[in-house]
Coordinates of C-alpha atoms and ligand atoms in Angstrom, one line a residue:
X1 CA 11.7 81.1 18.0
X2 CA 11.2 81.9 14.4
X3 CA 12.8 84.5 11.8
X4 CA 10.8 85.9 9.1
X5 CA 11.9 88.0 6.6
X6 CA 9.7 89.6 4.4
X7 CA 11.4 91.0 1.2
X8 CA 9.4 94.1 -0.6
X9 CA 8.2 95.1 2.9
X10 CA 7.3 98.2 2.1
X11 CA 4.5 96.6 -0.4
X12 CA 0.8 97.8 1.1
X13 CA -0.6 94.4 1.3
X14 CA 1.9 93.7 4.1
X15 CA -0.5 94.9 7.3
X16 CA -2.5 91.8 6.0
X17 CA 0.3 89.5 6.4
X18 CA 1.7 91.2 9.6
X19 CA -2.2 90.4 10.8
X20 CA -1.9 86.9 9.9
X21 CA 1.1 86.3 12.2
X22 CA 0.5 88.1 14.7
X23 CA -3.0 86.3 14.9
X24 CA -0.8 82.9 14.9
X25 CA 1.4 83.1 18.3
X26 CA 0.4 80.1 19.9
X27 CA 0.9 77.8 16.9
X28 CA 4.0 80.0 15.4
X29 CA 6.1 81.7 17.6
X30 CA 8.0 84.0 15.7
X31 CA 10.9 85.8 17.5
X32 CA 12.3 88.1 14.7
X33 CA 10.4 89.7 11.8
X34 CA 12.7 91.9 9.5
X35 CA 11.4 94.1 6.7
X36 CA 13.4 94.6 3.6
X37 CA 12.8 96.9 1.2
X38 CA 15.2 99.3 -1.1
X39 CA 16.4 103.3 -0.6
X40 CA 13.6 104.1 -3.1
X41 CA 10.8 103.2 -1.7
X42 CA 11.9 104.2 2.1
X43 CA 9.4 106.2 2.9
X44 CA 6.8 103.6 2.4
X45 CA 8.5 101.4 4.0
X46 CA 8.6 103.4 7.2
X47 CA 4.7 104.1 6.9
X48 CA 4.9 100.0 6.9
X49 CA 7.3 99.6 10.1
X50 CA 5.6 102.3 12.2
X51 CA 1.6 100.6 11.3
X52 CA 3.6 97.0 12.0
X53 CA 4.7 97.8 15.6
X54 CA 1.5 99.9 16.3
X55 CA -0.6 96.4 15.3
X56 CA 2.4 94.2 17.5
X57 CA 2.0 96.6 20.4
X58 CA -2.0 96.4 20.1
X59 CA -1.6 92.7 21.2
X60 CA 1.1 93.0 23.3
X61 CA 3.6 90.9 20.7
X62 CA 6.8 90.7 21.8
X63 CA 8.2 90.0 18.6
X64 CA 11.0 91.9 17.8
X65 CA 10.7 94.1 14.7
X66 CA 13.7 95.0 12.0
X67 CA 13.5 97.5 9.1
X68 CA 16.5 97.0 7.2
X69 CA 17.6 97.8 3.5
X70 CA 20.3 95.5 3.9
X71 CA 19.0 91.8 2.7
X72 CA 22.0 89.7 4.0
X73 CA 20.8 91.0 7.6
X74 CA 17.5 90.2 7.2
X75 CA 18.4 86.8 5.6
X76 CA 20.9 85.6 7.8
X77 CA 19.7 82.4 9.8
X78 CA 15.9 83.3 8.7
X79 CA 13.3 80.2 8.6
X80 CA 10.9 81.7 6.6
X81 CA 11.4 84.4 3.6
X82 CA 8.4 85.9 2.2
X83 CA 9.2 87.3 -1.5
X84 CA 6.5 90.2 -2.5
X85 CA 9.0 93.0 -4.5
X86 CA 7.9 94.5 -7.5
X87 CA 10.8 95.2 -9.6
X88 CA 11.1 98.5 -10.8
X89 CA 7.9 99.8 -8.5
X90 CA 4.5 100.6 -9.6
X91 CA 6.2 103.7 -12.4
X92 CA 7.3 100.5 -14.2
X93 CA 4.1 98.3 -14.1
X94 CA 2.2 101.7 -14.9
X95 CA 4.6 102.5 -18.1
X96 CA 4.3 98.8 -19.4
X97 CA 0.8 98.3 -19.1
X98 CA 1.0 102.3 -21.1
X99 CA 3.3 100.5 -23.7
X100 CA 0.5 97.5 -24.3
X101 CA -2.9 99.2 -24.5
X102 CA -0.8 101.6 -26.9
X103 CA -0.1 99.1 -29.2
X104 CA -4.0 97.8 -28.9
X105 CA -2.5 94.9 -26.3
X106 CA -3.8 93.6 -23.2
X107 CA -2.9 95.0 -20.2
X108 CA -2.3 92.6 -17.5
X109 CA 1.0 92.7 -15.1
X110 CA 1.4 88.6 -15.1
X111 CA 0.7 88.2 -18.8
X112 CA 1.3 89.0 -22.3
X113 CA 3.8 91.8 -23.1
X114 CA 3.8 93.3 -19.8
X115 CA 4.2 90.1 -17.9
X116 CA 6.9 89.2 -19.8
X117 CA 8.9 92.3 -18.9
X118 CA 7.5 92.2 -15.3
X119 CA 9.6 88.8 -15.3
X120 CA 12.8 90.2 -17.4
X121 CA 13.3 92.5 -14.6
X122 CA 12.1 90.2 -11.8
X123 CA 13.9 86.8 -11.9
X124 CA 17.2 88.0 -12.2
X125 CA 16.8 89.7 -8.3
X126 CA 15.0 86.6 -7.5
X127 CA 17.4 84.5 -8.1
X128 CA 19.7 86.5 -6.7
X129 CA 17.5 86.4 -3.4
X130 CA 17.6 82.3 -4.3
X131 CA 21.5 82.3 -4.5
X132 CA 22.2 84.7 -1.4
X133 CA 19.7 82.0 0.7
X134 CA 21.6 79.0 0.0
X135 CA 24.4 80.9 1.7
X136 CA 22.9 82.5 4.5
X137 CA 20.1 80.3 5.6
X138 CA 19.7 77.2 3.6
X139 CA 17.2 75.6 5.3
X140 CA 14.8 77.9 5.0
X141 CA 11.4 78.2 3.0
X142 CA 11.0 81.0 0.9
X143 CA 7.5 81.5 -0.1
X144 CA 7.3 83.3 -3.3
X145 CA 4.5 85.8 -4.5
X146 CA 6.2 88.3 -6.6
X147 CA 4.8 88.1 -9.8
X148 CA 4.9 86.7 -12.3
X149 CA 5.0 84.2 -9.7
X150 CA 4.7 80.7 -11.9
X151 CA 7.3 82.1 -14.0
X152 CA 9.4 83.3 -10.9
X153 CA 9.1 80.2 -9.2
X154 CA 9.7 78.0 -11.8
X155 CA 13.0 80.0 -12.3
X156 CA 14.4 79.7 -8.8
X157 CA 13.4 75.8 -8.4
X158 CA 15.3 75.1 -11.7
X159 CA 18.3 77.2 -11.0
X160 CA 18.4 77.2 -7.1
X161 CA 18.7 74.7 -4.3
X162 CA 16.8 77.1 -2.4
X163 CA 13.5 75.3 -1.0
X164 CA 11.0 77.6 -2.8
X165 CA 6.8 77.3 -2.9
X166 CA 5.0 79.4 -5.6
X167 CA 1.7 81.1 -3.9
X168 CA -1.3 83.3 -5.1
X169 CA -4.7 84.4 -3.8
X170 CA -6.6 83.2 -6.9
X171 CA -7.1 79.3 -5.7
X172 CA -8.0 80.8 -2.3
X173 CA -10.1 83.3 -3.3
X174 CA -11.8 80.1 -5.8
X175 CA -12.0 77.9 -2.6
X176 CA -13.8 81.3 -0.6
X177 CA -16.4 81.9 -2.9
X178 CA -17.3 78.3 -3.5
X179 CA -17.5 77.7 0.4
X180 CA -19.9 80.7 -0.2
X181 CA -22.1 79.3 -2.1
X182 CA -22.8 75.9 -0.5
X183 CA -23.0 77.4 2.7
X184 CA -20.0 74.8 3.6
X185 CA -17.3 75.3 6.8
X186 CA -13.3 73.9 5.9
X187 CA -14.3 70.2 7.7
X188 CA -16.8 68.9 5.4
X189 CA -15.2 71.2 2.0
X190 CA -12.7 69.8 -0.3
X191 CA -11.7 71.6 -3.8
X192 CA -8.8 70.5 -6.3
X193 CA -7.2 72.7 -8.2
X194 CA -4.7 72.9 -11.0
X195 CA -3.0 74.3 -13.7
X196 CA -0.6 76.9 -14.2
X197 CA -0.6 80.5 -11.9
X198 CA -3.5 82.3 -13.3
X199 CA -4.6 79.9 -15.7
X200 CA -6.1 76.9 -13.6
X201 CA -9.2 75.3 -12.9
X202 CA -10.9 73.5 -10.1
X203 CA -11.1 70.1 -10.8
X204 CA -12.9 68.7 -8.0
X205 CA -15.4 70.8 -5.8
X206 CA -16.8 68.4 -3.0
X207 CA -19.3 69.3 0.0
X208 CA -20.5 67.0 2.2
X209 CA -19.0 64.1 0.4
X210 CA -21.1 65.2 -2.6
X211 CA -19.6 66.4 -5.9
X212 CA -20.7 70.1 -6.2
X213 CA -18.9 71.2 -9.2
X214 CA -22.2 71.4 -11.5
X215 CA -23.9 73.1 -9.3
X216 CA -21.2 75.6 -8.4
X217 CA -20.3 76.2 -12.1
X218 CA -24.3 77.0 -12.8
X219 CA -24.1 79.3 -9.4
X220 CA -21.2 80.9 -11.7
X221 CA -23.2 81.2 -15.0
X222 CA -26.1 82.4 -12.9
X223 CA -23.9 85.7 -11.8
X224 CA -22.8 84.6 -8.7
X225 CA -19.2 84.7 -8.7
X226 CA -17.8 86.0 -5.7
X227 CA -14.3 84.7 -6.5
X228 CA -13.5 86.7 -9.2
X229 CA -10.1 88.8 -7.5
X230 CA -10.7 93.0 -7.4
X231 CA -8.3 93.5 -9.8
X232 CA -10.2 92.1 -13.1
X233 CA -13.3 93.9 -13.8
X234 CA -16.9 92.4 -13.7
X235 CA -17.7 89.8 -16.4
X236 CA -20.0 86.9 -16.9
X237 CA -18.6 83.5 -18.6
X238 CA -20.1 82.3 -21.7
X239 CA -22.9 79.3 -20.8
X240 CA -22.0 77.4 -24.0
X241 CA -18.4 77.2 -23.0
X242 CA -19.0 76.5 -19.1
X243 CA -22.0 74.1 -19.0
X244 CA -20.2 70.6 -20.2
X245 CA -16.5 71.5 -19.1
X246 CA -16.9 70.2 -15.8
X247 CA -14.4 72.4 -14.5
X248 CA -14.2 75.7 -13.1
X249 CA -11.8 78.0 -14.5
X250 CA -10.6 80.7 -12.6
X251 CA -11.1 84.3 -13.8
X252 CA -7.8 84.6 -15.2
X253 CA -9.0 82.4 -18.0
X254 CA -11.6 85.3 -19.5
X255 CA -8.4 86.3 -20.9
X256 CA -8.3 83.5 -23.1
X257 CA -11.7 82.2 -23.2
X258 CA -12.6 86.0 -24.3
X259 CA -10.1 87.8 -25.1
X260 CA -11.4 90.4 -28.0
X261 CA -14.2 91.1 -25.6
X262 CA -11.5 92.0 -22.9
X263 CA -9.7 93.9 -25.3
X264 CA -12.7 96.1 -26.7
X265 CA -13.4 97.0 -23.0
X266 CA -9.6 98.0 -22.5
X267 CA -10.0 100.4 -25.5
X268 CA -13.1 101.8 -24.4
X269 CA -12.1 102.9 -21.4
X270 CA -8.5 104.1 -22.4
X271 CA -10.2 107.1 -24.1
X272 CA -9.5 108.4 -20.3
X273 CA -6.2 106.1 -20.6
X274 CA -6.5 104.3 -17.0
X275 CA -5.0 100.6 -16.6
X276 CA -5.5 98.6 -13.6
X277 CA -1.7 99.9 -12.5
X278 CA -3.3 103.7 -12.7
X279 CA -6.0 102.5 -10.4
X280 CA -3.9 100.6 -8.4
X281 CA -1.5 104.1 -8.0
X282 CA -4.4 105.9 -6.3
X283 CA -5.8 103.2 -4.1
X284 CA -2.1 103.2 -2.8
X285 CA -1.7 106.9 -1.9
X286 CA -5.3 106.9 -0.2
X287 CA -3.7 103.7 2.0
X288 CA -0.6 105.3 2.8
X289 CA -2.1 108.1 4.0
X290 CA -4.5 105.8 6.5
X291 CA -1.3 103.6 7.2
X292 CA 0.2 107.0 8.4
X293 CA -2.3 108.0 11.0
X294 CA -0.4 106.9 14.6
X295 CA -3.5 106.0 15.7
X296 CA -4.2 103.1 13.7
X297 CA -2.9 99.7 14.9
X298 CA -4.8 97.0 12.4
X299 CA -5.5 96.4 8.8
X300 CA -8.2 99.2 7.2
X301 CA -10.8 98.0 5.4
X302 CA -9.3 99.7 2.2
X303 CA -6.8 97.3 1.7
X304 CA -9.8 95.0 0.2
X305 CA -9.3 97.4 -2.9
X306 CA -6.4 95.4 -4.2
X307 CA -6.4 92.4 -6.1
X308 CA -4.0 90.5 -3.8
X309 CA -6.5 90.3 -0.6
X310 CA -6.0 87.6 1.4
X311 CA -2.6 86.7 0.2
X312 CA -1.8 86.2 3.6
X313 CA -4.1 83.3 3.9
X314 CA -2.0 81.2 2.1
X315 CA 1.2 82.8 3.8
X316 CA 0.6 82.2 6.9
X317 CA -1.1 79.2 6.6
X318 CA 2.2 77.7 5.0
X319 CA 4.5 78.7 7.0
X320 CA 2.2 76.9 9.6
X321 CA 1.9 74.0 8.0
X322 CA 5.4 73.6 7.0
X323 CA 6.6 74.4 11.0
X324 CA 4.0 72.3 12.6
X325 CA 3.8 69.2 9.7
X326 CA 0.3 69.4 9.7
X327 CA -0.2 67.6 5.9
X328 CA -3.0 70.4 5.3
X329 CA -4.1 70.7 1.2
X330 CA -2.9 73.9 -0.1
X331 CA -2.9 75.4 -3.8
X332 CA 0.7 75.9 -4.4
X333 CA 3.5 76.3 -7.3
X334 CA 6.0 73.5 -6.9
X335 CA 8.0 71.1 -9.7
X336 CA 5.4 69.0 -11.5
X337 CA 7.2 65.6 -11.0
X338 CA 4.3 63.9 -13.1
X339 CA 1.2 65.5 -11.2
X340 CA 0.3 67.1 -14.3
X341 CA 0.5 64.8 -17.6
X342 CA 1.7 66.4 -20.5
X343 CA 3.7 68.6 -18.9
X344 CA 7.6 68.5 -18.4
X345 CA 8.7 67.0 -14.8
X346 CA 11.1 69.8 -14.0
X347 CA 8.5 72.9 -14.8
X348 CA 6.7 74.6 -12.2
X349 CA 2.9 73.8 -11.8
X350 CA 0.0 75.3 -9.6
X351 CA -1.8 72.2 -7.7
X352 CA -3.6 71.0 -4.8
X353 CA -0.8 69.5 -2.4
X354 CA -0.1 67.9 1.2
X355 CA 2.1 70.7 3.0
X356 CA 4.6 69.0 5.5
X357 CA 7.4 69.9 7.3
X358 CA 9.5 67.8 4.1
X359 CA 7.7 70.7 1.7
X360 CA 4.3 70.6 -0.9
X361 CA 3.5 66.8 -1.7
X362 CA 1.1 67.6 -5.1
X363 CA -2.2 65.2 -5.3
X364 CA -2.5 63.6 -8.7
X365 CA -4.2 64.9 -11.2
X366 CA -7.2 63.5 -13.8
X367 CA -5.9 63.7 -17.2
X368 CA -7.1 67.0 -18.5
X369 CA -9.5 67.2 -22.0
X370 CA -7.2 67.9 -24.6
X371 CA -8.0 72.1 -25.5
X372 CA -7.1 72.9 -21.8
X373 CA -3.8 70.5 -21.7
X374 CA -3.3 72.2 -25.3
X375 CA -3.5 75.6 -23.6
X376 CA -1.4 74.8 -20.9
X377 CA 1.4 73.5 -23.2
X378 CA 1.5 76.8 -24.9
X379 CA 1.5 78.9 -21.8
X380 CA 4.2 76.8 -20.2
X381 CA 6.5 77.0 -23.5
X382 CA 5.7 80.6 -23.6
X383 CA 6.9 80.7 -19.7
X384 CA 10.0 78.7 -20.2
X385 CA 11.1 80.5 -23.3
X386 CA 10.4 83.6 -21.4
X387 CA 12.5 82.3 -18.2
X388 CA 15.5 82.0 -20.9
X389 CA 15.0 85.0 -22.3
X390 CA 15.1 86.8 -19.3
X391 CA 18.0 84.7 -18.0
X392 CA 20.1 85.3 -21.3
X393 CA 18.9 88.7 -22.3
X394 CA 18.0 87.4 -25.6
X395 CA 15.3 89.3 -27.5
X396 CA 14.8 86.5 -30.1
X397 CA 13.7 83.8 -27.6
X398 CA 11.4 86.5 -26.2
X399 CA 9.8 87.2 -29.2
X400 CA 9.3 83.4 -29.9
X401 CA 7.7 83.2 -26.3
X402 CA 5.0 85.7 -27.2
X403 CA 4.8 85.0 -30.8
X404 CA 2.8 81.5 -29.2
X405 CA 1.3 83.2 -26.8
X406 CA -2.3 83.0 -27.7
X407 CA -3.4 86.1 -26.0
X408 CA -0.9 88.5 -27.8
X409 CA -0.6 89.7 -31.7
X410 CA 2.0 88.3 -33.8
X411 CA 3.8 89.8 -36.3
X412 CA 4.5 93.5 -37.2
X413 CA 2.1 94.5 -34.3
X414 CA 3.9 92.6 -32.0
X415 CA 7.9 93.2 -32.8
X416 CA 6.7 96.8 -32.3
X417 CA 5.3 96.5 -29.4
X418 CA 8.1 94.4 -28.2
X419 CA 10.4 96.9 -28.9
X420 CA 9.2 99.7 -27.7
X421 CA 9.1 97.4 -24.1
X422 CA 12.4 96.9 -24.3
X423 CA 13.6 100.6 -25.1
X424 CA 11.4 101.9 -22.3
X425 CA 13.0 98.8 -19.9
X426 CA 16.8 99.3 -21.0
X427 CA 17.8 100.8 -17.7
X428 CA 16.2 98.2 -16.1
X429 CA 17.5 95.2 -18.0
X430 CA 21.1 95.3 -18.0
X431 CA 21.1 91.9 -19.0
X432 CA 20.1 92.5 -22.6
X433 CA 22.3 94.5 -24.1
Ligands
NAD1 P1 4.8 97.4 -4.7 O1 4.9 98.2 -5.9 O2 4.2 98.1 -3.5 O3 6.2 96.8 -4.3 C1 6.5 96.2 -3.1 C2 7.8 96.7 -2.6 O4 8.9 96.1 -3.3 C3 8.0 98.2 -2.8 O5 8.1 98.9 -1.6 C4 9.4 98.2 -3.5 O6 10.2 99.3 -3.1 C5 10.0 96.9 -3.2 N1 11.1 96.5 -3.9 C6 11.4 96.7 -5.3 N2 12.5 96.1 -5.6 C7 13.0 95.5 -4.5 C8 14.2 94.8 -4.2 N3 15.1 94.5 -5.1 N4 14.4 94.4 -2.9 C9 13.5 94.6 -1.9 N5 12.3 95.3 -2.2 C10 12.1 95.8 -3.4 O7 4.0 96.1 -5.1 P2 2.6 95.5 -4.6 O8 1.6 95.9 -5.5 O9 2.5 95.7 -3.2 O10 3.0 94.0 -4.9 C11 4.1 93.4 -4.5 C12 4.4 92.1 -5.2 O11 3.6 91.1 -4.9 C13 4.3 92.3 -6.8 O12 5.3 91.5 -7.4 C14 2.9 91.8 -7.0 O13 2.7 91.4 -8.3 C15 2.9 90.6 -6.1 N6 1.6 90.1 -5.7 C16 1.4 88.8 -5.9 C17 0.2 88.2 -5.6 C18 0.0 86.8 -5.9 O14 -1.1 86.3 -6.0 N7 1.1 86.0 -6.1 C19 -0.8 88.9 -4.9 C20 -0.5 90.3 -4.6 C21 0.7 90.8 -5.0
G6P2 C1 -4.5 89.1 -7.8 C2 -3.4 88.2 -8.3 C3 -2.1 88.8 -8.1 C4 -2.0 90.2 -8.7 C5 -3.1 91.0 -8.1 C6 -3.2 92.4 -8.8 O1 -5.5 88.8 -8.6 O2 -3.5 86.9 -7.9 O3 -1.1 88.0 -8.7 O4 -0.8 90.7 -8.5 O5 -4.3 90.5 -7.9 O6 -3.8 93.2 -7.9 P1 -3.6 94.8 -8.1 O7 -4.5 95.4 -7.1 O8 -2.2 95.1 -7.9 O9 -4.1 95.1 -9.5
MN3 MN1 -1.7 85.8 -8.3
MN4 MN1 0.8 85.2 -29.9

């Protein structure tokens, strides 16, 4: 029988994943499932445990259920460890994204100034969770979606021998809403995918052994675009920009492909000052008080609020096909190796890959047009320099990584802002000093 460990447990997406197992008995028996999570958050995380035995108990699981803020525990002898923390909480994430639209910045947890010190506080934990692995259960899978999770997994495959798979809901939610729109099931579907997290396309679409990409990107331009995840507002693309690509870029890409018009939203509606992260703080206590109520034993609908649904999807279909060797195509992060061209071997790349019980096998990838592989470079330098930065606790390197970033300032405007991050981080970053 399987061990799970799920780390950030007390997270509010994490009745979708315990639905996703649970749903998954006969091909994945799971013995153990521990829940991790830290004295802060304690209270959420027992809203979590009670909902997760309530929903165990409703199907008559007999998997036995831990809640435990003491990792090694939870670790020891796992096969499977699901990384969702945020670190710092949701106060940070809300005073960061403050810190940005303050300094006329976007406001985006995985990007830009906040992403940036989402990952200076994030990959030194991960990598401890990385390092503490190789101890206690090296042959496990950790399957990573704290965020920023390219940046994060890129970090742990580099440093750590720890077997490690990047995931996000974007590439499924991409794959969802295409299937949508051509009326197609999974057998006769295919879609490739890649890039870096949050800034890839869809390279192939195919239905029925037909190549669907035109027609899906001019369903796209039309307005029907049902992949775009809850968490970035309503948009429509630019036809001049889409028609000839011959790709499909996922949402994320608005904030490059548009990024003043992003920005003059933002500062519209901060007159009332709400980022996503202030949203986000309300949808949560509604949820926890639902999760709460003993007589609920399965997901609520509310959950489809956040931007992460069906996370799970890809976690448990994973873990699946990892246990069971089933050589199913996912969208995963994992070392490029050559998959993409024109980026470094050893850097961590979000493709279309063969999952097997040996790990994520990525398909090759067409050559991409040279602005999108120009794009990419600079994101992935901006990721690596960020990586050292928050490796080293260097403030220099960091400002180099978002001095290329394209999507924030430069100059004045941005050692400012920069600044002001930092101060407002100190307690969190003992690493810079
Ligand atoms: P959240 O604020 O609810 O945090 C989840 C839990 O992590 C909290 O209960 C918190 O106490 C806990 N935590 C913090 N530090 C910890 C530590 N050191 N050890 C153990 N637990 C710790 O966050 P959320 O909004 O539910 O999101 C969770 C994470 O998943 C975030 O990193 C988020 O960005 C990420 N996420 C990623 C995707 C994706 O596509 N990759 C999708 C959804 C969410
Ligand atoms: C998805 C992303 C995640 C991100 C989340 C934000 O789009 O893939 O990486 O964390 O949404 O959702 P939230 O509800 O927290 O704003
Ligand atoms: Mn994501
Ligand atoms: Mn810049």
């Amino acid at each position: 029988l399987l061990k799970v460990a799920v780390i950030g447990a007390g997270s509010s997406y994490t009745p979708e994943l315990v639905e996703g197992l649970l749903k998954r008995v006969e091909t994945m028996p799971i013995g153990e499932l521990w829940l991790v999570d830290i004295e802060e958050s304690w209270w959420k995380a027992e809203i979590i445990y009670g909902l997760t035995k309530r929903m165990a108990d409703k199907v008559g699981s007999k998997m036995q259920i831990h809640l435990t803020a003491n990792r090694a525990d939870a670790l020891k002898d796992a096969d499977f460890v699901c990384s969702q923390f945020r670190a710092g909480c949701l106060e940070s994430r809300i005073r960061d994204e403050r810190i940005a639209a303050e300094h006329g910045m976007i406001a985006q947890e995985t990007n830009g100034i906040v992403g940036y010190a989402n990952a200076c506080r994030t990959i030194p934990v991960a990598l401890d969770i990385a390092y503490e692995m190789e101890e206690l259960c090296p042959d496990a899978w950790l399957l990573n979606f704290t965020n920023p999770s390219g940046m994060v997994t890129e970090a742990i495959l580099r440093n750590s021998t720890t077997k490690t798979i990047g995931l996000c809901n974007v590439p499924v939610n991409m794959e969802r809403g295409a299937m949508e729109l051509l009326d197609a099931d999974s057998e006769d579907f295919f879609m490739q995918i890649a890039g870096l997290n949050h800034l890839v396309w869809a390279r192939q679409i195919i239905h029925k052994n037909q190549d669907k990409m035109q027609f899906v990107i001019d369903e796209v331009l039309a307005g029907n675009d049902k992949m775009r995840p809850q968490n970035i507002a309503q948009f429509s693309w630019s036809k001049a920009l889409l028609k000839n690509m011959n790709m499909l870029p996922c949402s994320y890409l608005r904030y490059y492909y548009a990024s003043e018009d992003i920005l003059e939203k933002e500062i519209a509606k901060n007159s009332k000052a709400v980022n996503r992260a202030d949203v986000v703080k309300q949808i949560e206590e509604k949820l926890f008080d639902v999760y709460k109520d003993e007589n609920l034993n399965e997901k609520p609908k509310e959950l489809e609020l956040r931007g992460g649904q069906y996370y799970s999807e890809s976690a448990c279909k994973i873990m699946n096909a990892i246990y069971n060797n089933t050589g199913e195509i996912m969208h995963v992060n994992t070392m490029n190796k050559g998959a993409i061209s024109g980026l470094p071997d050893d850097c961590a790349v979000e493709v279309s890959a063969i999952i097997r019980s040996s790990g994520a096998h990525p398909l090759s990838v067409a050559a991409f047009p040279e602005d999108t592989l120009r794009l990419l470079q600079s994101m992935k330098t901006f990721e690596r320099l960020t990586i050292e930065s928050a490796m080293k606790g260097d403030v220099e390197t960091g400002l180099r990584a978002l001095t290329i970033n394209p999507i924030v300032g430069t100059g004045v405007k941005l050692e400012r802002a920069l600044k002001d991050t930092l101060i407002q981080n100190a307690h969190q970053l003992p690493q810079f000093k």
